[in-house]
PDB file of C-alpha atoms in Angstrom:
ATOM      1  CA  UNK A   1      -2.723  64.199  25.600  1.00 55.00           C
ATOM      2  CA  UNK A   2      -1.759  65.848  22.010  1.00 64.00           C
ATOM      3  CA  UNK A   3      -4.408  65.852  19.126  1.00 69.00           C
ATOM      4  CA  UNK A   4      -6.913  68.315  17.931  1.00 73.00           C
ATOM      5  CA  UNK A   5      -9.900  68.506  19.882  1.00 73.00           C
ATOM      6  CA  UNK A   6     -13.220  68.793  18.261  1.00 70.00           C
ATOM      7  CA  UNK A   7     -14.854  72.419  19.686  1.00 73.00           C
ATOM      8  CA  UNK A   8     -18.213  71.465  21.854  1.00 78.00           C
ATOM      9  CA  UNK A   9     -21.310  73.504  22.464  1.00 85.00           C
ATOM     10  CA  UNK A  10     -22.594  74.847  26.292  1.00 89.00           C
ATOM     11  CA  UNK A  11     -25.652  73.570  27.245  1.00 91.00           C
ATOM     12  CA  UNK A  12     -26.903  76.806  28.891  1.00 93.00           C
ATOM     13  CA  UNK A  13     -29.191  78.633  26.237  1.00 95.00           C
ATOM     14  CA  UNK A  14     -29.837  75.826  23.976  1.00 97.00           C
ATOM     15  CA  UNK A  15     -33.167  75.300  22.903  1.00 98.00           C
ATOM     16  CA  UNK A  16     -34.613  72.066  24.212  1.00 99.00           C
ATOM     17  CA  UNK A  17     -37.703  70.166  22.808  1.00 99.00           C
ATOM     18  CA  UNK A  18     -38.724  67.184  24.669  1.00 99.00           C
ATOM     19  CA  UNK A  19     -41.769  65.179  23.354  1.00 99.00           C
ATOM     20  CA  UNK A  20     -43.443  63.030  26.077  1.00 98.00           C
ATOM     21  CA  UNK A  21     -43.336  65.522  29.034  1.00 97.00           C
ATOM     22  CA  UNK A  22     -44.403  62.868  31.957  1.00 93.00           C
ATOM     23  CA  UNK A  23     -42.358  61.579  34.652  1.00 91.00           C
ATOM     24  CA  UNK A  24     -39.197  61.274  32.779  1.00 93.00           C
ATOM     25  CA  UNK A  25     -39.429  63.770  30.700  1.00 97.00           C
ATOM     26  CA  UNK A  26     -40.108  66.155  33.736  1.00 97.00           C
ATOM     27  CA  UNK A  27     -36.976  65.554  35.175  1.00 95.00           C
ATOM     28  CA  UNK A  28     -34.947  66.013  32.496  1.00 97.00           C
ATOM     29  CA  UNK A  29     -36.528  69.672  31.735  1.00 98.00           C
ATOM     30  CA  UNK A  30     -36.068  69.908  35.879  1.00 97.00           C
ATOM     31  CA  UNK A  31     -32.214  69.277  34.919  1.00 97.00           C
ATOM     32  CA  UNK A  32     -32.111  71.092  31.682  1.00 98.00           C
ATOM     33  CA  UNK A  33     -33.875  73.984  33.489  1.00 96.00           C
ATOM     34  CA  UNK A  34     -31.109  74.333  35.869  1.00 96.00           C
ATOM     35  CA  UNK A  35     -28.243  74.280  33.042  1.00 96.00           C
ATOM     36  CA  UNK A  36     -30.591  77.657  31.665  1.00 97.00           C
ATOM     37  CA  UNK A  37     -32.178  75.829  28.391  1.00 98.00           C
ATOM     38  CA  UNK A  38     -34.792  76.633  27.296  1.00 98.00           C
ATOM     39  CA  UNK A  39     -37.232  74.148  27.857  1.00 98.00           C
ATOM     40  CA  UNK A  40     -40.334  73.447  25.171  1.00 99.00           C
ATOM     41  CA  UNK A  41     -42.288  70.296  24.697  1.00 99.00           C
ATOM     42  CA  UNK A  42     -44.836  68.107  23.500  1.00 98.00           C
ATOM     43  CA  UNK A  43     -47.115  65.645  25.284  1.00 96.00           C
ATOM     44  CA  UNK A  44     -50.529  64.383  25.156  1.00 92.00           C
ATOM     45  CA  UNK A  45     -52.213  67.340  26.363  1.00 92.00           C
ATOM     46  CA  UNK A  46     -51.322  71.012  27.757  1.00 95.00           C
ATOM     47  CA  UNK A  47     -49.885  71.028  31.194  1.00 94.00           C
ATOM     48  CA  UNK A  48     -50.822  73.824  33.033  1.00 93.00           C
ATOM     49  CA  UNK A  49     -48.482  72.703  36.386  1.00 94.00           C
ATOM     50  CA  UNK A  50     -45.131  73.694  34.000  1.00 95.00           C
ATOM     51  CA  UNK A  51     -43.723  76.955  32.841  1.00 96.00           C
ATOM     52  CA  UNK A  52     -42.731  75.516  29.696  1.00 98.00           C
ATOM     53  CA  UNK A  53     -43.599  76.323  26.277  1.00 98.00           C
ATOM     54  CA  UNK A  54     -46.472  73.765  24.739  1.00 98.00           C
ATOM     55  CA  UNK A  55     -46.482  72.932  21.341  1.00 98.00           C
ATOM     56  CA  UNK A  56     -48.837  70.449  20.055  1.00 97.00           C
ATOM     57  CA  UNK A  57     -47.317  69.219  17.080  1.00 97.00           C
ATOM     58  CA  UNK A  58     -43.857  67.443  16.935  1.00 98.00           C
ATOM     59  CA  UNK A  59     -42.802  69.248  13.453  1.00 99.00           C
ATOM     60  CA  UNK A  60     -43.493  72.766  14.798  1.00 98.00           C
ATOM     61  CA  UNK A  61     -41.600  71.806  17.973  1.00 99.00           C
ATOM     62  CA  UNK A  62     -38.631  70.503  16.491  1.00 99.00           C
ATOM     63  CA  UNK A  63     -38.188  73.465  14.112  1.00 99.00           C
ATOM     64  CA  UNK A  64     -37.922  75.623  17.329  1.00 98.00           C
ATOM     65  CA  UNK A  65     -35.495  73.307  19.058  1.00 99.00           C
ATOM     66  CA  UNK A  66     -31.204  73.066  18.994  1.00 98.00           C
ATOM     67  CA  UNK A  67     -32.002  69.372  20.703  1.00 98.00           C
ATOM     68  CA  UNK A  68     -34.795  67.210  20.427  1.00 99.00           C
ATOM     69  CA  UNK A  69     -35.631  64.760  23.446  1.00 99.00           C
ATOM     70  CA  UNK A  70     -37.379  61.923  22.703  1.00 99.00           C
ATOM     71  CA  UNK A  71     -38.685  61.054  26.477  1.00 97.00           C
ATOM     72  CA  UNK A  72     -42.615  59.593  25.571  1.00 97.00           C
ATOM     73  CA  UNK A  73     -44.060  55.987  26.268  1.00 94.00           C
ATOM     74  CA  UNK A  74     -44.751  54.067  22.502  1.00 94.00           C
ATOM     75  CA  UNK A  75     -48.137  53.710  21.461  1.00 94.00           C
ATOM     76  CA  UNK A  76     -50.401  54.246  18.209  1.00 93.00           C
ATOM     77  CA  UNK A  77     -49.786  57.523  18.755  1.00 94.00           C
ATOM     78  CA  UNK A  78     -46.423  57.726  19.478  1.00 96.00           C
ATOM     79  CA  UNK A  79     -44.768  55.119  17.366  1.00 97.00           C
ATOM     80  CA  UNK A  80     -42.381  57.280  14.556  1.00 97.00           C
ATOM     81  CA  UNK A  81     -43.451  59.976  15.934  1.00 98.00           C
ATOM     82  CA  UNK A  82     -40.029  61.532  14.694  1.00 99.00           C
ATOM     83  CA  UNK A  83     -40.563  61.315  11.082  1.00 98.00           C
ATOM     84  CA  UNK A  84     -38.279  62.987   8.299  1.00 98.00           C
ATOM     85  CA  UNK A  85     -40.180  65.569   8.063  1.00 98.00           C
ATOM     86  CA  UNK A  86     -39.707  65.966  12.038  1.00 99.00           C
ATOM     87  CA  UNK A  87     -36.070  65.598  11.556  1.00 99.00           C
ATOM     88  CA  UNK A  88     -36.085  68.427   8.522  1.00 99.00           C
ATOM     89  CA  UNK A  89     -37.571  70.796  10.930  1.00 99.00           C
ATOM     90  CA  UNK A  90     -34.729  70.205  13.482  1.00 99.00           C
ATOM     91  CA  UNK A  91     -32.655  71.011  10.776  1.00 98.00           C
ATOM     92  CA  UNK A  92     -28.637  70.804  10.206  1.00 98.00           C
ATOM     93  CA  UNK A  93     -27.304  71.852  13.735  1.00 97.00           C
ATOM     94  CA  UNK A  94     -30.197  69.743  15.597  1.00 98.00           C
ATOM     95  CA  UNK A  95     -29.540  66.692  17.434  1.00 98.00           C
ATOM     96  CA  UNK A  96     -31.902  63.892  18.076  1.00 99.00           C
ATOM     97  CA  UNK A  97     -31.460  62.518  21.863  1.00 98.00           C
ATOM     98  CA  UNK A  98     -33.945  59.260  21.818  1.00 98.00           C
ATOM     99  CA  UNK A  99     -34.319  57.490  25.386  1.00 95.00           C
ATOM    100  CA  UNK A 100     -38.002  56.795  25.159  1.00 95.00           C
ATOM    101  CA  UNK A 101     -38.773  53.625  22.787  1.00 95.00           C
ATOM    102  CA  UNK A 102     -37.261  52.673  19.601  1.00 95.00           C
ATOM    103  CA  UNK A 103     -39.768  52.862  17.853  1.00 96.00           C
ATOM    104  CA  UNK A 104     -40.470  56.715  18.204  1.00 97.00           C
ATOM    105  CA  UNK A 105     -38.221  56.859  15.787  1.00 98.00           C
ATOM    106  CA  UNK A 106     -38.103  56.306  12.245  1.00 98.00           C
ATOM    107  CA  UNK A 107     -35.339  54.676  11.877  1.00 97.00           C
ATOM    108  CA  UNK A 108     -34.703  54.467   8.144  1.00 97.00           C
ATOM    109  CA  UNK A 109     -35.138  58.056   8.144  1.00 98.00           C
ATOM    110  CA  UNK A 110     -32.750  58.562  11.182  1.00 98.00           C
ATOM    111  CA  UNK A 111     -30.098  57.272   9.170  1.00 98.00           C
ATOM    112  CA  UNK A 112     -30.734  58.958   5.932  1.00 98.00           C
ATOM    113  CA  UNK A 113     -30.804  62.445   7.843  1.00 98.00           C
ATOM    114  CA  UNK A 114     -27.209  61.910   9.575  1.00 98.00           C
ATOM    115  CA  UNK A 115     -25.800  60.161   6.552  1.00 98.00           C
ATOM    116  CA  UNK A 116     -27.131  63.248   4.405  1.00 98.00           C
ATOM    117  CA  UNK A 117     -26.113  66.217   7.152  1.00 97.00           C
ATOM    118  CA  UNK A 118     -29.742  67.266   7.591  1.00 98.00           C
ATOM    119  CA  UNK A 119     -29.086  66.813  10.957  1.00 98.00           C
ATOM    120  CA  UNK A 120     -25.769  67.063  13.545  1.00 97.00           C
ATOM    121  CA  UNK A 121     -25.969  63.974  15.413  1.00 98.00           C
ATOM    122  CA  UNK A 122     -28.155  61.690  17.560  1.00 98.00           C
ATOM    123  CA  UNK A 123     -27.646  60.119  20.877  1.00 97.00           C
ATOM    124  CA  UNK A 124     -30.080  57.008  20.958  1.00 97.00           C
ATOM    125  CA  UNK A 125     -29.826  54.700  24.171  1.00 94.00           C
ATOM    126  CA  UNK A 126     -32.900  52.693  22.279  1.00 94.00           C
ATOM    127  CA  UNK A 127     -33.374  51.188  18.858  1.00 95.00           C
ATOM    128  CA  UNK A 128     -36.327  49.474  17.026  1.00 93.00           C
ATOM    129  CA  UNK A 129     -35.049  46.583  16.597  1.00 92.00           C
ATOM    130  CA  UNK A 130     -32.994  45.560  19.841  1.00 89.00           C
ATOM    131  CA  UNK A 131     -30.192  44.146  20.229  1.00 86.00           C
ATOM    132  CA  UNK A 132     -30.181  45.348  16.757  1.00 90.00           C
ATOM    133  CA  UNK A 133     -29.606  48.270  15.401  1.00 91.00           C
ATOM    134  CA  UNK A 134     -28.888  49.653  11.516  1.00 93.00           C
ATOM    135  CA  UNK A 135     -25.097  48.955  11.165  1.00 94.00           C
ATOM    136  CA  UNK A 136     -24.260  52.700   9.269  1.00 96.00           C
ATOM    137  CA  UNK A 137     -24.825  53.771  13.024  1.00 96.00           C
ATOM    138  CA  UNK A 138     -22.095  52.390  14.387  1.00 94.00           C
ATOM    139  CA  UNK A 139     -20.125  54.048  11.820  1.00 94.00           C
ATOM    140  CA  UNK A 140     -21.026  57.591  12.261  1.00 96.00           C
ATOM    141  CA  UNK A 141     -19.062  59.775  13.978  1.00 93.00           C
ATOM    142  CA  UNK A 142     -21.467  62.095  14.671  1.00 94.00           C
ATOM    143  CA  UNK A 143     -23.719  59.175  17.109  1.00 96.00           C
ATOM    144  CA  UNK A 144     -23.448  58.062  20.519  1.00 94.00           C
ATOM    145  CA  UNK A 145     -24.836  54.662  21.230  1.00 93.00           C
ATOM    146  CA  UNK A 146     -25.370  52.895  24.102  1.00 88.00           C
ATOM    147  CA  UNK A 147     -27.079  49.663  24.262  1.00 84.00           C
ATOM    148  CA  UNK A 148     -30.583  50.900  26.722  1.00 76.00           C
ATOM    149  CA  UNK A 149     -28.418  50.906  29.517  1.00 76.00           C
ATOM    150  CA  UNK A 150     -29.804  54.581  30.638  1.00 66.00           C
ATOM    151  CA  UNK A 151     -32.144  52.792  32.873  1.00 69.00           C
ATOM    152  CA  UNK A 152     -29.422  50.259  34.554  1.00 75.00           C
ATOM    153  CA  UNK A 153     -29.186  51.706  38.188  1.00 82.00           C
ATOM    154  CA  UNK A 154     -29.999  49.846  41.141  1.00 86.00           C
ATOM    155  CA  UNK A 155     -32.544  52.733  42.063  1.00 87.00           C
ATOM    156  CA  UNK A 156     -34.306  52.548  38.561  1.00 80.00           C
ATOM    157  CA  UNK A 157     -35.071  48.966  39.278  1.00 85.00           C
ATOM    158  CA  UNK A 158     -36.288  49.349  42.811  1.00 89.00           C
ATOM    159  CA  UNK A 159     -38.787  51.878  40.985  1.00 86.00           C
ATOM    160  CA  UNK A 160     -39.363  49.410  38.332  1.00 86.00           C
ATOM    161  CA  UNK A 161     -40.135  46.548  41.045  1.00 91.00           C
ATOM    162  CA  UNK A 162     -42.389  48.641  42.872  1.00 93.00           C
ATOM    163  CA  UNK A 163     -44.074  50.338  39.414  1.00 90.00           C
ATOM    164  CA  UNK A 164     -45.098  46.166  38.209  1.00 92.00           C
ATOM    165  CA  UNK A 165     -46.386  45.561  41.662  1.00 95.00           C
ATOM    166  CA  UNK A 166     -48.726  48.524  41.119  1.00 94.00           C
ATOM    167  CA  UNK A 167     -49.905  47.215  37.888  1.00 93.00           C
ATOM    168  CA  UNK A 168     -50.146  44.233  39.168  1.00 95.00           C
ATOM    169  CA  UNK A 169     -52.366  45.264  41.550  1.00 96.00           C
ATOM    170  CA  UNK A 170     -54.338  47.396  39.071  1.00 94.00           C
ATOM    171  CA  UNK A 171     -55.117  45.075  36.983  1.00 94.00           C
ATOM    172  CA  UNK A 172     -56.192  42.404  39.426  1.00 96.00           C
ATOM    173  CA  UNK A 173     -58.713  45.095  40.895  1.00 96.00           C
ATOM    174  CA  UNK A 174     -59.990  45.501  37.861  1.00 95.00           C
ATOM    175  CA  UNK A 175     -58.561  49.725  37.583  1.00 95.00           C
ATOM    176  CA  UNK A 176     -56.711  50.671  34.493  1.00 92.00           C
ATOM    177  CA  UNK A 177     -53.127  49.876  34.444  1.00 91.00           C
ATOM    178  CA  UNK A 178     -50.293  52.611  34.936  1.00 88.00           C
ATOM    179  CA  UNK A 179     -48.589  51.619  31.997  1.00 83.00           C
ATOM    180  CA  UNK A 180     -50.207  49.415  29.227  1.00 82.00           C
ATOM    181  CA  UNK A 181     -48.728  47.094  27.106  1.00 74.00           C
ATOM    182  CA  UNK A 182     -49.021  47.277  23.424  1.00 63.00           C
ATOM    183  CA  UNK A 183     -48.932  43.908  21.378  1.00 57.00           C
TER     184      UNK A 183
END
């Protein structure tokens, strides 16, 4: 192999935001824990069960974060929840990682801020629009795409199978559902 290799970054020590800190996002801080980041996040509501750092608004976590993890289900709430001011605060040397819904993201803004340098890359296994996706992605050579195949394991959709038949049964026992749809 001959060629000049682009320098990378360790993990260890990086500062790690992750908004949406439930069942997936508590396994990647598990992982990210173990590498030695340092773990922050955002979710609904404090957790006292984590030694993590809370922070209840996105902007303020993202402007104390080298990576921000976009792990959270989509709602009202939740949809562009990573805004350009979000991405400002993550500043030039950030990187977006979105594996939660497309929608979490603004897009548009996405774009503009890798296009413009405000921020150092993105890794997005999710986009608003799927299958498609804003084609000035797919020229950047500071993303990684992959087309929401993070979830494609045989275990994830055993737990997927057996998560439905929960809801299912929820719902027809008139309990709140585990995971609600939006329209």
């Amino acid at each position: 192999m001959q060629g000049d290799y682009a320098l990378g970054s360790k993990l260890g020590g990086k500062r790690v935001g992750i908004i949406g800190l439930g069942n997936i996002g508590s396994l990647i801080a598990k992982r990210l824990d173990a590498f030695g980041c340092i773990i922050s996040y955002n979710s609904r509501r404090l957790k006292d069960s984590v030694p993590y750092r809370y922070y209840p608004d996105v902007r303020a976590l993202a402007a104390e974060s080298d990576v921000l993890v976009v792990a959270c289900a989509l709602n009202k709430e939740t949809r562009r929840i990573v805004t350009g001011d979000v991405l400002d605060a993550l500043g030039r040397d950030g990187v977006l990682i979105n594996i939660g819904r497309g929608a979490n993201v603004d897009e548009p803004e996405l774009v503009r801020a890798l296009q413009d340098g405000r921020i150092a890359g993105a890794g997005l296994d999710v986009f608003e629009d799927e299958p498609n996706l804003p084609a000035e992605l797919l020229s950047m050579d500071n993303v990684v795409l992959t087309p929401h195949s993070a979830v494609c394991t045989s275990e994830s959709r055993s737990d997927l199978r057996e998560h439905t038949l929960a809801n299912l049964e929820a719902f027809f026992s008139g309990k709140p559902l585990l995971t609600p749809v939006l329209p």
